[in-house]
Amino acid sequence: MTTPLRALGPAVLLAVVITGGLAGCSGDPDPAASSPAPQPTLSGSTPGTAPLPPAATTPVPPPTAGSTSQTVAPRPVRSKKPVKIDQTAQPEQDVTVTVPELKSVEAKAQGPGEVSGPALEVHVEVQNATDRELDLSGAAVTLTAADDSPGQIMTGPPTALFPASVAAGAKAEGVFVFTVAKDQRDPVRVDVLVDPDHDVVAFRGRAPR
């Protein structure tokens, strides 16, 4: 005999509802519902990081042979045959050199290493008859005594070096003082280099005592 649900009390209905709910939850869980979905990955790279492109390289040519073994032969310094003290020397065309004055003096030491004593005061004149300015920045004058010893150049007065250049058609003079013993003045030799690109001219003769 079946008893209608309406005849049951509220407590009986509550028990039925709870029992049914538990029966619905007592089954095994669905594996598909409980397993997390697989995450996509990038093959060969760290997840979330894109692979870097290969570094660009620029071809470098092999080193070439250096030029340290290549030498430029310096121009040999040549001296022309000496002329007499009172003559004119010519280092190049339209350029002449003379020694207009050579006298005996007593030099006073002014710079380091200088020694006071008998000396020769040598005046050297360069005449530029070319149509261009003549560079005298590299000009040099030396004196050699009779025993082939070099005269010591003095820096004090009246020494006056050549100017840096001499204009076309003009002349320039320098004054140079060298210590020379009085017994070593016959002969003396004065060498003048006007320009490193030209020959050295020389004057040779007896100097005053």
Short mmCIF file of C-alpha atoms in Angstrom, two decimals, residues 8-138:
data_model
loop_
_atom_site.label_atom_id
_atom_site.label_comp_id
_atom_site.label_asym_id
_atom_site.label_seq_id
_atom_site.Cartn_x
_atom_site.Cartn_y
_atom_site.Cartn_z
CA LEU A 8 4.11 12.51 5.24
CA GLY A 9 5.27 15.16 7.61
CA PRO A 10 7.82 17.89 6.90
CA ALA A 11 10.59 15.92 8.60
CA VAL A 12 10.09 12.94 6.33
CA LEU A 13 10.23 15.13 3.21
CA LEU A 14 13.50 16.75 4.35
CA ALA A 15 15.08 13.33 4.85
CA VAL A 16 14.09 12.22 1.38
CA VAL A 17 15.59 15.34 -0.23
CA ILE A 18 18.92 14.99 1.62
CA THR A 19 19.15 11.29 0.81
CA GLY A 20 18.61 11.91 -2.86
CA GLY A 21 21.22 14.66 -2.95
CA LEU A 22 23.84 12.46 -1.38
CA ALA A 23 23.07 9.65 -3.78
CA GLY A 24 23.68 12.00 -6.71
CA CYS A 25 27.12 12.99 -5.35
CA SER A 26 28.38 9.52 -4.45
CA GLY A 27 29.50 8.52 -8.02
CA ASP A 28 33.11 8.49 -9.26
CA PRO A 29 34.31 11.89 -10.53
CA ASP A 30 34.55 12.39 -14.31
CA PRO A 31 38.27 12.30 -15.29
CA ALA A 32 37.64 14.72 -18.09
CA ALA A 33 36.09 17.21 -15.75
CA SER A 34 38.82 17.08 -13.09
CA SER A 35 41.99 17.00 -15.27
CA PRO A 36 43.41 20.43 -16.24
CA ALA A 37 43.64 21.21 -19.96
CA PRO A 38 47.19 20.84 -21.37
CA GLN A 39 49.02 24.13 -22.01
CA PRO A 40 50.57 24.69 -25.47
CA THR A 41 54.37 24.97 -25.56
CA LEU A 42 56.92 26.17 -28.17
CA SER A 43 59.28 23.44 -29.21
CA GLY A 44 62.95 24.18 -28.45
CA SER A 45 62.37 27.40 -26.48
CA THR A 46 61.58 28.54 -23.01
CA PRO A 47 57.83 28.83 -22.47
CA GLY A 48 56.69 32.37 -23.13
CA THR A 49 60.00 33.39 -24.87
CA ALA A 50 60.44 33.61 -28.65
CA PRO A 51 63.76 32.21 -30.02
CA LEU A 52 66.40 34.88 -30.86
CA PRO A 53 67.54 35.20 -34.47
CA PRO A 54 71.19 34.31 -35.19
CA ALA A 55 73.63 37.22 -34.72
CA ALA A 56 74.51 39.00 -37.93
CA THR A 57 78.20 38.96 -38.84
CA THR A 58 80.18 41.09 -41.24
CA PRO A 59 82.98 39.34 -43.13
CA VAL A 60 86.39 40.76 -42.17
CA PRO A 61 89.06 40.65 -44.87
CA PRO A 62 92.35 39.05 -43.89
CA PRO A 63 95.10 41.46 -42.79
CA THR A 64 97.37 42.72 -45.50
CA ALA A 65 101.12 42.83 -45.30
CA GLY A 66 102.38 45.86 -43.39
CA SER A 67 104.65 48.55 -44.75
CA THR A 68 107.17 48.53 -41.90
CA SER A 69 109.67 46.82 -44.16
CA GLN A 70 109.31 49.53 -46.77
CA THR A 71 111.81 52.30 -46.26
CA VAL A 72 112.21 55.55 -48.09
CA ALA A 73 115.82 56.19 -48.86
CA PRO A 74 116.83 59.59 -47.48
CA ARG A 75 118.38 62.02 -49.88
CA PRO A 76 122.13 61.86 -49.37
CA VAL A 77 123.68 65.07 -48.14
CA ARG A 78 126.18 66.18 -50.73
CA SER A 79 128.76 68.91 -50.42
CA LYS A 80 129.99 70.89 -53.35
CA LYS A 81 133.66 71.54 -53.83
CA PRO A 82 134.79 74.32 -51.47
CA VAL A 83 135.38 77.79 -52.85
CA LYS A 84 137.59 80.48 -51.40
CA ILE A 85 136.29 82.51 -48.48
CA ASP A 86 135.83 85.61 -50.65
CA GLN A 87 134.09 83.79 -53.52
CA THR A 88 130.45 83.02 -54.25
CA ALA A 89 128.92 79.55 -53.87
CA GLN A 90 125.74 78.41 -55.60
CA PRO A 91 123.64 75.64 -53.97
CA GLU A 92 121.03 75.83 -56.72
CA GLN A 93 120.22 77.89 -59.78
CA ASP A 94 119.54 81.55 -58.95
CA VAL A 95 120.48 81.08 -55.28
CA THR A 96 123.91 82.24 -54.13
CA VAL A 97 125.76 82.24 -50.81
CA THR A 98 128.66 84.47 -49.75
CA VAL A 99 130.71 85.15 -46.62
CA PRO A 100 130.95 88.95 -46.73
CA GLU A 101 132.67 89.24 -43.36
CA LEU A 102 134.87 87.00 -41.19
CA LYS A 103 136.58 88.47 -38.15
CA SER A 104 138.31 87.48 -34.95
CA VAL A 105 136.45 88.17 -31.68
CA GLU A 106 136.40 87.16 -28.02
CA ALA A 107 133.24 85.21 -27.34
CA LYS A 108 131.50 85.23 -23.97
CA ALA A 109 129.69 82.14 -22.76
CA GLN A 110 125.94 82.61 -22.60
CA GLY A 111 124.32 79.18 -22.82
CA PRO A 112 124.86 75.80 -21.12
CA GLY A 113 128.14 74.13 -22.05
CA GLU A 114 129.60 77.21 -23.69
CA VAL A 115 133.16 78.29 -22.92
CA SER A 116 134.37 81.85 -23.35
CA GLY A 117 137.42 82.34 -25.52
CA PRO A 118 138.82 83.33 -28.90
CA ALA A 119 136.30 82.93 -31.69
CA LEU A 120 135.41 83.76 -35.26
CA GLU A 121 132.41 85.85 -36.20
CA VAL A 122 131.07 84.59 -39.54
CA HIS A 123 128.58 86.58 -41.61
CA VAL A 124 126.70 84.50 -44.21
CA GLU A 125 124.50 86.06 -46.88
CA VAL A 126 121.91 84.22 -49.01
CA GLN A 127 120.71 85.88 -52.21
CA ASN A 128 117.42 84.62 -53.66
CA ALA A 129 117.20 85.49 -57.36
CA THR A 130 114.34 83.07 -58.05
CA ASP A 131 110.71 84.01 -58.57
CA ARG A 132 109.56 82.23 -55.40
CA GLU A 133 110.07 82.52 -51.67
CA LEU A 134 113.04 80.55 -50.36
CA ASP A 135 112.55 78.57 -47.16
CA LEU A 136 115.40 79.07 -44.70
CA SER A 137 113.82 77.34 -41.69
CA GLY A 138 116.16 74.37 -42.14
#
